[in-house]
PDB file of C-alpha atoms in Angstrom:
ATOM      1  CA  MET A   1     105.254 104.028 115.582  1.00  0.00           C
ATOM      2  CA  GLU A   2     106.490 104.517 112.027  1.00  0.00           C
ATOM      3  CA  LEU A   3     106.361 101.666 110.444  1.00  0.00           C
ATOM      4  CA  LEU A   4     107.665 101.849 106.913  1.00  0.00           C
ATOM      5  CA  THR A   5     110.021 104.131 105.360  1.00  0.00           C
ATOM      6  CA  THR A   6     109.029 106.776 102.528  1.00  0.00           C
ATOM      7  CA  HIS A   7     110.216 105.018  99.974  1.00  0.00           C
ATOM      8  CA  MET A   8     108.248 101.487 100.952  1.00  0.00           C
ATOM      9  CA  GLU A   9     105.358 103.367 101.643  1.00  0.00           C
ATOM     10  CA  GLU A  10     103.381 104.008  98.611  1.00  0.00           C
ATOM     11  CA  ARG A  11     103.837 100.973  97.150  1.00  0.00           C
ATOM     12  CA  LEU A  12     103.609  98.505  99.735  1.00  0.00           C
ATOM     13  CA  ALA A  13     100.004 100.164 101.679  1.00  0.00           C
ATOM     14  CA  ALA A  14      98.566  99.704  98.264  1.00  0.00           C
ATOM     15  CA  ARG A  15      99.207  95.814  97.950  1.00  0.00           C
ATOM     16  CA  VAL A  16      98.357  95.972 100.900  1.00  0.00           C
ATOM     17  CA  ARG A  17      95.762  97.478 101.341  1.00  0.00           C
ATOM     18  CA  LEU A  18      94.055  96.434  98.466  1.00  0.00           C
ATOM     19  CA  LEU A  19      94.534  92.513  98.565  1.00  0.00           C
ATOM     20  CA  ALA A  20      93.557  92.861 102.618  1.00  0.00           C
ATOM     21  CA  GLU A  21      89.651  94.610 101.467  1.00  0.00           C
ATOM     22  CA  ARG A  22      89.474  91.529  98.913  1.00  0.00           C
ATOM     23  CA  HIS A  23      90.645  89.312 101.233  1.00  0.00           C
ATOM     24  CA  GLN A  24      93.133  88.032  99.223  1.00  0.00           C
ATOM     25  CA  LEU A  25      96.658  87.889 101.451  1.00  0.00           C
ATOM     26  CA  SER A  26      98.693  85.008 100.750  1.00  0.00           C
ATOM     27  CA  HIS A  27      99.106  82.660 103.981  1.00  0.00           C
ATOM     28  CA  ALA A  28     102.340  82.475 103.180  1.00  0.00           C
ATOM     29  CA  ILE A  29     104.873  85.362 101.627  1.00  0.00           C
ATOM     30  CA  ILE A  30     108.280  85.774 100.959  1.00  0.00           C
ATOM     31  CA  LEU A  31     109.706  89.701 101.578  1.00  0.00           C
ATOM     32  CA  THR A  32     112.489  89.882  99.539  1.00  0.00           C
ATOM     33  CA  GLY A  33     115.113  93.053  98.280  1.00  0.00           C
ATOM     34  CA  HIS A  34     117.488  95.461 100.637  1.00  0.00           C
ATOM     35  CA  ARG A  35     114.936  97.557 102.611  1.00  0.00           C
ATOM     36  CA  ASP A  36     113.611  97.217 106.157  1.00  0.00           C
ATOM     37  CA  LEU A  37     111.958  93.866 105.760  1.00  0.00           C
ATOM     38  CA  PRO A  38     111.231  93.204 108.865  1.00  0.00           C
ATOM     39  CA  ALA A  39     109.122  96.311 108.985  1.00  0.00           C
ATOM     40  CA  ALA A  40     106.938  95.493 106.048  1.00  0.00           C
ATOM     41  CA  ALA A  41     106.405  92.369 107.853  1.00  0.00           C
ATOM     42  CA  ARG A  42     104.723  93.783 110.523  1.00  0.00           C
ATOM     43  CA  TYR A  43     102.598  95.987 108.584  1.00  0.00           C
ATOM     44  CA  LEU A  44     101.540  93.019 106.861  1.00  0.00           C
ATOM     45  CA  ALA A  45     100.687  91.036 110.008  1.00  0.00           C
ATOM     46  CA  ALA A  46      98.970  94.342 111.163  1.00  0.00           C
ATOM     47  CA  ALA A  47      96.356  94.036 107.444  1.00  0.00           C
ATOM     48  CA  MET A  48      96.098  90.104 108.859  1.00  0.00           C
ATOM     49  CA  GLU A  49      94.844  91.287 112.644  1.00  0.00           C
ATOM     50  CA  CYS A  50      92.818  94.502 111.674  1.00  0.00           C
ATOM     51  CA  THR A  51      89.324  94.679 112.626  1.00  0.00           C
ATOM     52  CA  GLY A  52      88.877  98.202 110.754  1.00  0.00           C
ATOM     53  CA  ASP A  53      87.523  99.206 107.708  1.00  0.00           C
ATOM     54  CA  HIS A  54      90.713  99.556 105.437  1.00  0.00           C
ATOM     55  CA  PRO A  55      93.084  96.886 106.991  1.00  0.00           C
ATOM     56  CA  PRO A  56      96.032  97.730 107.932  1.00  0.00           C
ATOM     57  CA  CYS A  57      93.655 100.934 109.559  1.00  0.00           C
ATOM     58  CA  GLY A  58      96.603 101.701 112.174  1.00  0.00           C
ATOM     59  CA  THR A  59      93.743 102.656 114.970  1.00  0.00           C
ATOM     60  CA  CYS A  60      92.408  98.812 115.554  1.00  0.00           C
ATOM     61  CA  PRO A  61      93.509  97.871 119.174  1.00  0.00           C
ATOM     62  CA  PRO A  62      94.673  94.733 117.331  1.00  0.00           C
ATOM     63  CA  CYS A  63      96.825  97.141 114.431  1.00  0.00           C
ATOM     64  CA  ARG A  64      97.701  98.837 117.661  1.00  0.00           C
ATOM     65  CA  LYS A  65      99.174  95.881 119.064  1.00  0.00           C
ATOM     66  CA  VAL A  66     100.735  94.775 116.742  1.00  0.00           C
ATOM     67  CA  LEU A  67     102.699  98.107 115.698  1.00  0.00           C
ATOM     68  CA  SER A  68     104.347  97.838 119.590  1.00  0.00           C
ATOM     69  CA  GLY A  69     104.763  94.621 118.996  1.00  0.00           C
ATOM     70  CA  ILE A  70     102.467  93.449 121.783  1.00  0.00           C
ATOM     71  CA  HIS A  71     100.315  90.777 119.790  1.00  0.00           C
ATOM     72  CA  PRO A  72     100.201  87.868 121.709  1.00  0.00           C
ATOM     73  CA  ASP A  73      99.198  86.263 117.775  1.00  0.00           C
ATOM     74  CA  VAL A  74     102.273  87.975 116.538  1.00  0.00           C
ATOM     75  CA  MET A  75     105.286  86.164 116.960  1.00  0.00           C
ATOM     76  CA  VAL A  76     108.825  86.903 115.781  1.00  0.00           C
ATOM     77  CA  VAL A  77     110.817  83.287 114.905  1.00  0.00           C
ATOM     78  CA  GLU A  78     114.316  83.654 116.407  1.00  0.00           C
ATOM     79  CA  ASP A  79     116.961  81.792 118.030  1.00  0.00           C
ATOM     80  CA  LEU A  80     118.630  83.907 120.458  1.00  0.00           C
ATOM     81  CA  GLU A  81     120.818  80.213 121.662  1.00  0.00           C
ATOM     82  CA  HIS A  82     122.118  79.580 118.846  1.00  0.00           C
ATOM     83  CA  LYS A  83     123.807  80.988 115.597  1.00  0.00           C
ATOM     84  CA  MET A  84     121.060  79.736 113.003  1.00  0.00           C
ATOM     85  CA  ILE A  85     117.722  78.640 113.829  1.00  0.00           C
ATOM     86  CA  SER A  86     117.741  75.225 115.419  1.00  0.00           C
ATOM     87  CA  VAL A  87     115.126  72.319 114.512  1.00  0.00           C
ATOM     88  CA  ASP A  88     114.193  72.151 117.684  1.00  0.00           C
ATOM     89  CA  VAL A  89     112.866  75.917 117.732  1.00  0.00           C
ATOM     90  CA  LEU A  90     111.018  75.246 114.269  1.00  0.00           C
ATOM     91  CA  ARG A  91     109.083  72.331 115.267  1.00  0.00           C
ATOM     92  CA  GLN A  92     107.199  74.354 117.689  1.00  0.00           C
ATOM     93  CA  VAL A  93     106.489  77.103 115.851  1.00  0.00           C
ATOM     94  CA  ARG A  94     104.900  73.997 113.479  1.00  0.00           C
ATOM     95  CA  SER A  95     103.208  72.438 116.846  1.00  0.00           C
ATOM     96  CA  ASP A  96     101.757  75.664 118.088  1.00  0.00           C
ATOM     97  CA  ALA A  97     100.102  76.950 114.821  1.00  0.00           C
ATOM     98  CA  TYR A  98      98.125  73.942 114.907  1.00  0.00           C
ATOM     99  CA  ILE A  99      96.757  75.918 118.393  1.00  0.00           C
ATOM    100  CA  LEU A 100      93.421  78.581 117.763  1.00  0.00           C
ATOM    101  CA  PRO A 101      94.645  82.119 117.817  1.00  0.00           C
ATOM    102  CA  ASN A 102      94.660  83.796 121.686  1.00  0.00           C
ATOM    103  CA  GLU A 103      92.726  86.838 120.353  1.00  0.00           C
ATOM    104  CA  GLY A 104      93.304  87.520 116.837  1.00  0.00           C
ATOM    105  CA  LEU A 105      92.466  86.345 113.730  1.00  0.00           C
ATOM    106  CA  ARG A 106      95.224  84.796 112.514  1.00  0.00           C
ATOM    107  CA  LYS A 107      98.269  83.639 114.010  1.00  0.00           C
ATOM    108  CA  VAL A 108     101.228  85.224 112.573  1.00  0.00           C
ATOM    109  CA  TYR A 109     104.998  83.917 112.149  1.00  0.00           C
ATOM    110  CA  ILE A 110     107.372  86.592 110.929  1.00  0.00           C
ATOM    111  CA  PHE A 111     111.035  85.207 110.642  1.00  0.00           C
ATOM    112  CA  PRO A 112     112.913  88.587 110.015  1.00  0.00           C
ATOM    113  CA  ASP A 113     116.429  86.740 108.174  1.00  0.00           C
ATOM    114  CA  CYS A 114     115.322  83.661 106.282  1.00  0.00           C
ATOM    115  CA  ALA A 115     119.811  83.156 106.114  1.00  0.00           C
ATOM    116  CA  LEU A 116     119.673  81.750 109.518  1.00  0.00           C
ATOM    117  CA  LEU A 117     117.114  79.078 108.210  1.00  0.00           C
ATOM    118  CA  ASP A 118     119.622  75.845 106.792  1.00  0.00           C
ATOM    119  CA  ALA A 119     118.096  73.266 104.850  1.00  0.00           C
ATOM    120  CA  LYS A 120     116.645  70.814 107.814  1.00  0.00           C
ATOM    121  CA  ALA A 121     114.985  74.065 109.193  1.00  0.00           C
ATOM    122  CA  GLN A 122     113.116  74.663 106.249  1.00  0.00           C
ATOM    123  CA  ASN A 123     111.812  71.407 105.681  1.00  0.00           C
ATOM    124  CA  VAL A 124     110.363  71.157 108.966  1.00  0.00           C
ATOM    125  CA  LEU A 125     108.530  73.767 107.774  1.00  0.00           C
ATOM    126  CA  LEU A 126     106.954  72.471 104.543  1.00  0.00           C
ATOM    127  CA  LYS A 127     104.105  70.361 105.295  1.00  0.00           C
ATOM    128  CA  VAL A 128     102.351  73.382 108.024  1.00  0.00           C
ATOM    129  CA  VAL A 129     103.318  75.875 105.191  1.00  0.00           C
ATOM    130  CA  GLU A 130     100.924  73.953 102.248  1.00  0.00           C
ATOM    131  CA  GLU A 131      98.530  72.404 104.572  1.00  0.00           C
ATOM    132  CA  GLY A 132      98.253  73.923 107.891  1.00  0.00           C
ATOM    133  CA  PRO A 133      95.280  75.566 109.390  1.00  0.00           C
ATOM    134  CA  PRO A 134      93.715  78.758 107.710  1.00  0.00           C
ATOM    135  CA  HIS A 135      94.614  80.627 110.671  1.00  0.00           C
ATOM    136  CA  ALA A 136      97.990  80.474 110.184  1.00  0.00           C
ATOM    137  CA  ALA A 137     100.356  82.708 108.276  1.00  0.00           C
ATOM    138  CA  PHE A 138     104.389  82.995 107.296  1.00  0.00           C
ATOM    139  CA  LEU A 139     106.163  86.105 106.488  1.00  0.00           C
ATOM    140  CA  PHE A 140     109.316  85.343 105.510  1.00  0.00           C
ATOM    141  CA  CYS A 141     112.141  88.109 105.229  1.00  0.00           C
ATOM    142  CA  ALA A 142     115.182  87.251 102.636  1.00  0.00           C
ATOM    143  CA  SER A 143     117.027  89.743 100.862  1.00  0.00           C
ATOM    144  CA  ASN A 144     117.442  87.261  97.934  1.00  0.00           C
ATOM    145  CA  SER A 145     114.516  84.472  97.771  1.00  0.00           C
ATOM    146  CA  ALA A 146     117.855  81.818  97.144  1.00  0.00           C
ATOM    147  CA  VAL A 147     118.416  81.530 100.724  1.00  0.00           C
ATOM    148  CA  LEU A 148     114.952  79.251 100.635  1.00  0.00           C
ATOM    149  CA  LEU A 149     114.601  76.274  99.583  1.00  0.00           C
ATOM    150  CA  GLN A 150     112.469  75.770  95.685  1.00  0.00           C
ATOM    151  CA  THR A 151     110.387  73.442  97.903  1.00  0.00           C
ATOM    152  CA  LEU A 152     109.496  76.109 100.133  1.00  0.00           C
ATOM    153  CA  ARG A 153     109.347  78.926  98.020  1.00  0.00           C
ATOM    154  CA  SER A 154     107.017  77.274  95.778  1.00  0.00           C
ATOM    155  CA  ARG A 155     104.511  77.287  98.331  1.00  0.00           C
ATOM    156  CA  CYS A 156     104.541  80.865  99.137  1.00  0.00           C
ATOM    157  CA  VAL A 157     104.193  84.168  97.184  1.00  0.00           C
ATOM    158  CA  GLU A 158     107.307  86.392  96.352  1.00  0.00           C
ATOM    159  CA  TRP A 159     107.187  89.912  96.917  1.00  0.00           C
ATOM    160  CA  ASN A 160     110.322  92.175  95.404  1.00  0.00           C
ATOM    161  CA  LEU A 161     110.985  95.248  97.939  1.00  0.00           C
ATOM    162  CA  GLY A 162     113.660  96.432  96.076  1.00  0.00           C
ATOM    163  CA  ASP A 163     116.118  98.666  96.846  1.00  0.00           C
ATOM    164  CA  GLU A 164     115.996 101.196 100.182  1.00  0.00           C
ATOM    165  CA  SER A 165     117.076 103.891  97.875  1.00  0.00           C
ATOM    166  CA  GLU A 166     114.501 103.019  94.753  1.00  0.00           C
ATOM    167  CA  ALA A 167     111.727 104.901  94.424  1.00  0.00           C
ATOM    168  CA  LEU A 168     108.543 104.960  92.590  1.00  0.00           C
ATOM    169  CA  SER A 169     110.198 107.045  90.204  1.00  0.00           C
ATOM    170  CA  SER A 170     112.601 104.900  89.373  1.00  0.00           C
ATOM    171  CA  ALA A 171     113.063 104.057  85.406  1.00  0.00           C
ATOM    172  CA  ASP A 172     110.447 100.913  85.684  1.00  0.00           C
ATOM    173  CA  GLY A 173     108.423 102.815  87.876  1.00  0.00           C
ATOM    174  CA  GLY A 174     108.261 106.013  84.912  1.00  0.00           C
ATOM    175  CA  GLN A 175     107.481 103.256  82.543  1.00  0.00           C
ATOM    176  CA  ALA A 176     104.711 102.351  84.648  1.00  0.00           C
ATOM    177  CA  GLU A 177     103.366 105.761  85.209  1.00  0.00           C
ATOM    178  CA  ALA A 178     103.182 105.993  81.080  1.00  0.00           C
ATOM    179  CA  LEU A 179     101.873 102.955  81.234  1.00  0.00           C
ATOM    180  CA  CYS A 180      99.060 104.200  83.277  1.00  0.00           C
ATOM    181  CA  ALA A 181      98.659 107.453  81.053  1.00  0.00           C
ATOM    182  CA  LEU A 182      98.277 105.479  78.278  1.00  0.00           C
ATOM    183  CA  LEU A 183      95.079 103.689  79.608  1.00  0.00           C
ATOM    184  CA  ASP A 184      93.624 106.604  81.459  1.00  0.00           C
ATOM    185  CA  ARG A 185      93.504 108.034  77.933  1.00  0.00           C
ATOM    186  CA  ARG A 186      92.274 105.256  76.650  1.00  0.00           C
ATOM    187  CA  ASP A 187      94.767 105.364  73.463  1.00  0.00           C
ATOM    188  CA  THR A 188      94.686 101.815  71.969  1.00  0.00           C
ATOM    189  CA  MET A 189      97.245 102.756  69.361  1.00  0.00           C
ATOM    190  CA  GLY A 190      99.227 104.018  72.151  1.00  0.00           C
ATOM    191  CA  LEU A 191      98.944 100.805  74.198  1.00  0.00           C
ATOM    192  CA  ALA A 192      99.767  99.103  70.943  1.00  0.00           C
ATOM    193  CA  ALA A 193     103.052 100.043  70.156  1.00  0.00           C
ATOM    194  CA  PHE A 194     104.186 100.788  74.090  1.00  0.00           C
ATOM    195  CA  PHE A 195     104.386  97.067  74.488  1.00  0.00           C
ATOM    196  CA  THR A 196     105.877  96.215  70.706  1.00  0.00           C
ATOM    197  CA  ALA A 197     108.823  98.955  72.180  1.00  0.00           C
ATOM    198  CA  LEU A 198     109.091  96.468  74.903  1.00  0.00           C
ATOM    199  CA  GLU A 199     109.560  93.052  72.924  1.00  0.00           C
ATOM    200  CA  THR A 200     111.256  94.985  69.970  1.00  0.00           C
ATOM    201  CA  GLY A 201     113.670  96.129  72.942  1.00  0.00           C
ATOM    202  CA  LYS A 202     114.068  92.868  73.738  1.00  0.00           C
ATOM    203  CA  VAL A 203     113.015  93.573  77.690  1.00  0.00           C
ATOM    204  CA  LYS A 204     114.130  90.795  79.737  1.00  0.00           C
ATOM    205  CA  ARG A 205     111.414  88.820  81.406  1.00  0.00           C
ATOM    206  CA  GLU A 206     112.407  89.820  84.803  1.00  0.00           C
ATOM    207  CA  GLU A 207     112.439  93.471  83.965  1.00  0.00           C
ATOM    208  CA  LEU A 208     109.114  93.096  82.305  1.00  0.00           C
ATOM    209  CA  GLN A 209     108.124  91.763  85.712  1.00  0.00           C
ATOM    210  CA  GLU A 210     109.337  94.667  87.338  1.00  0.00           C
ATOM    211  CA  LEU A 211     107.079  97.188  85.228  1.00  0.00           C
ATOM    212  CA  LEU A 212     104.232  94.667  85.503  1.00  0.00           C
ATOM    213  CA  GLU A 213     104.175  94.406  88.865  1.00  0.00           C
ATOM    214  CA  HIS A 214     104.681  98.337  89.546  1.00  0.00           C
ATOM    215  CA  ALA A 215     101.586  99.255  87.214  1.00  0.00           C
ATOM    216  CA  TRP A 216      99.862  96.758  89.261  1.00  0.00           C
ATOM    217  CA  GLU A 217     100.794  99.037  92.393  1.00  0.00           C
ATOM    218  CA  LEU A 218      99.812 102.437  90.558  1.00  0.00           C
ATOM    219  CA  THR A 219      96.490 100.989  89.713  1.00  0.00           C
ATOM    220  CA  ALA A 220      95.631  99.217  92.466  1.00  0.00           C
ATOM    221  CA  GLN A 221      96.604 103.241  94.569  1.00  0.00           C
ATOM    222  CA  SER A 222      94.313 104.474  91.618  1.00  0.00           C
ATOM    223  CA  LEU A 223      91.466 101.943  92.890  1.00  0.00           C
ATOM    224  CA  LEU A 224      91.976 102.702  96.501  1.00  0.00           C
ATOM    225  CA  ALA A 225      91.761 106.803  96.041  1.00  0.00           C
ATOM    226  CA  ALA A 226      88.853 106.361  93.946  1.00  0.00           C
ATOM    227  CA  SER A 227      86.954 104.150  96.628  1.00  0.00           C
ATOM    228  CA  GLY A 228      87.658 107.373  98.309  1.00  0.00           C
ATOM    229  CA  CYS A 229      90.841 105.793 100.776  1.00  0.00           C
ATOM    230  CA  GLY A 230      93.214 109.204  99.864  1.00  0.00           C
ATOM    231  CA  GLY A 231      95.926 108.606  97.845  1.00  0.00           C
ATOM    232  CA  ARG A 232      96.876 109.491  94.498  1.00  0.00           C
ATOM    233  CA  ASN A 233      94.777 108.531  91.329  1.00  0.00           C
ATOM    234  CA  PHE A 234      96.815 107.461  88.389  1.00  0.00           C
ATOM    235  CA  CYS A 235      93.870 106.731  86.235  1.00  0.00           C
ATOM    236  CA  PRO A 236      91.238 109.469  87.108  1.00  0.00           C
ATOM    237  CA  HIS A 237      89.209 108.994  84.289  1.00  0.00           C
ATOM    238  CA  LEU A 238      88.480 104.951  84.676  1.00  0.00           C
ATOM    239  CA  SER A 239      86.085 103.730  86.750  1.00  0.00           C
ATOM    240  CA  ARG A 240      86.734 101.842  89.589  1.00  0.00           C
ATOM    241  CA  GLN A 241      85.324  98.508  88.085  1.00  0.00           C
ATOM    242  CA  GLN A 242      88.207  99.295  85.151  1.00  0.00           C
ATOM    243  CA  LEU A 243      90.661 100.001  87.611  1.00  0.00           C
ATOM    244  CA  SER A 244      90.373  96.610  89.307  1.00  0.00           C
ATOM    245  CA  ALA A 245      90.264  95.077  85.678  1.00  0.00           C
ATOM    246  CA  ALA A 246      93.173  96.487  85.095  1.00  0.00           C
ATOM    247  CA  ALA A 247      95.164  95.914  88.397  1.00  0.00           C
ATOM    248  CA  ASP A 248      93.931  92.045  87.953  1.00  0.00           C
ATOM    249  CA  LEU A 249      95.489  91.724  84.408  1.00  0.00           C
ATOM    250  CA  LEU A 250      99.042  93.330  85.511  1.00  0.00           C
ATOM    251  CA  LYS A 251      98.269  91.140  88.377  1.00  0.00           C
ATOM    252  CA  GLU A 252      98.353  88.128  86.118  1.00  0.00           C
ATOM    253  CA  PHE A 253     100.663  88.440  84.063  1.00  0.00           C
ATOM    254  CA  SER A 254     103.604  89.578  86.012  1.00  0.00           C
ATOM    255  CA  GLY A 255     102.683  86.360  88.084  1.00  0.00           C
ATOM    256  CA  GLN A 256     103.062  84.179  85.086  1.00  0.00           C
ATOM    257  CA  LEU A 257     106.608  85.624  84.379  1.00  0.00           C
ATOM    258  CA  ARG A 258     107.996  83.977  87.078  1.00  0.00           C
ATOM    259  CA  PHE A 259     107.070  80.685  85.642  1.00  0.00           C
ATOM    260  CA  ASN A 260     108.881  81.377  82.408  1.00  0.00           C
ATOM    261  CA  LEU A 261     106.102  82.684  80.031  1.00  0.00           C
ATOM    262  CA  GLY A 262     107.552  84.266  77.049  1.00  0.00           C
ATOM    263  CA  VAL A 263     108.400  87.778  77.136  1.00  0.00           C
ATOM    264  CA  GLY A 264     106.243  88.467  73.495  1.00  0.00           C
ATOM    265  CA  HIS A 265     103.274  86.029  74.733  1.00  0.00           C
ATOM    266  CA  VAL A 266     102.669  88.598  77.649  1.00  0.00           C
ATOM    267  CA  THR A 267     103.420  91.804  76.212  1.00  0.00           C
ATOM    268  CA  GLY A 268     101.450  90.956  73.088  1.00  0.00           C
ATOM    269  CA  ALA A 269      98.618  89.609  75.180  1.00  0.00           C
ATOM    270  CA  LEU A 270      98.525  92.697  76.885  1.00  0.00           C
ATOM    271  CA  ALA A 271      98.182  94.858  74.145  1.00  0.00           C
ATOM    272  CA  VAL A 272      95.122  93.172  73.363  1.00  0.00           C
ATOM    273  CA  LEU A 273      93.332  93.163  76.474  1.00  0.00           C
ATOM    274  CA  LEU A 274      94.078  96.153  77.939  1.00  0.00           C
ATOM    275  CA  GLY A 275      93.127  97.289  74.706  1.00  0.00           C
ATOM    276  CA  ASP A 276      89.726  96.451  74.867  1.00  0.00           C
ATOM    277  CA  LEU A 277      89.373  97.446  78.397  1.00  0.00           C
ATOM    278  CA  ALA A 278      90.412 101.098  77.122  1.00  0.00           C
ATOM    279  CA  ARG A 279      87.927 100.681  74.210  1.00  0.00           C
ATOM    280  CA  GLN A 280      85.017  99.893  76.943  1.00  0.00           C
ATOM    281  CA  GLN A 281      82.935 103.027  77.223  1.00  0.00           C
ATOM    282  CA  ASP A 282      80.899 100.358  79.989  1.00  0.00           C
ATOM    283  CA  PRO A 283      82.505 100.727  83.184  1.00  0.00           C
ATOM    284  CA  VAL A 284      82.002  96.757  83.863  1.00  0.00           C
ATOM    285  CA  TYR A 285      84.695  94.957  82.227  1.00  0.00           C
ATOM    286  CA  HIS A 286      84.881  91.468  81.597  1.00  0.00           C
TER     287      HIS A 286
END
């Protein structure tokens, strides 16, 4: 079963596999953009249930069940009897979340269209999303996260998958590749000039966040390739430790931009920190 479009696969797979292997997948994720978000959510659910070496492997029994839509612990939350998802359905989800999984590692609830959740229904979910049992996971699909209450969004991690027509070679994707190339060449002056140009060009906070997310995805994919998991390595001259360090920095600062951290602070800090990483001859970077 083909789960993802070709445009989605490279970026999303790198992100999911890296976090799954590190056991860092959030229990509550909002998937946004104009792609096949339910398919992306099912891919995430497969990673959460996978028992293979590189989740989601796609071949272990849990993965095959999730991909076929028959895993008993992966539930799509719908309400076929009402236009909007009723509070009663959400209360059932809330109660069910506290019951141990039937056979899987987690209980995963996929919400394929969050536009069908009104404010009252979302409020039913707040406590279980924030303080629910460790085996419960919630995957929310919304073309725009604004349809969700801020109180619910604050309890989740948001992944913007962009537009269906977007490819990794788009403008910000090209900049991300350029950033990786500078890092791979250990070009500290080039890195400083790269971030200075972004700041003097008055890059918007959202644009910088998207650029750093793309660069993180490229370094994450490179780390998987360097670990023998296949795919393209955009930084072949960096060690796995250096790739991991670069990925961590890019992820940290892209996340901080979500909380209105200033563009100048981010560009300045990354110019220094990535420059320091590029100077490291010892593959271990602290």
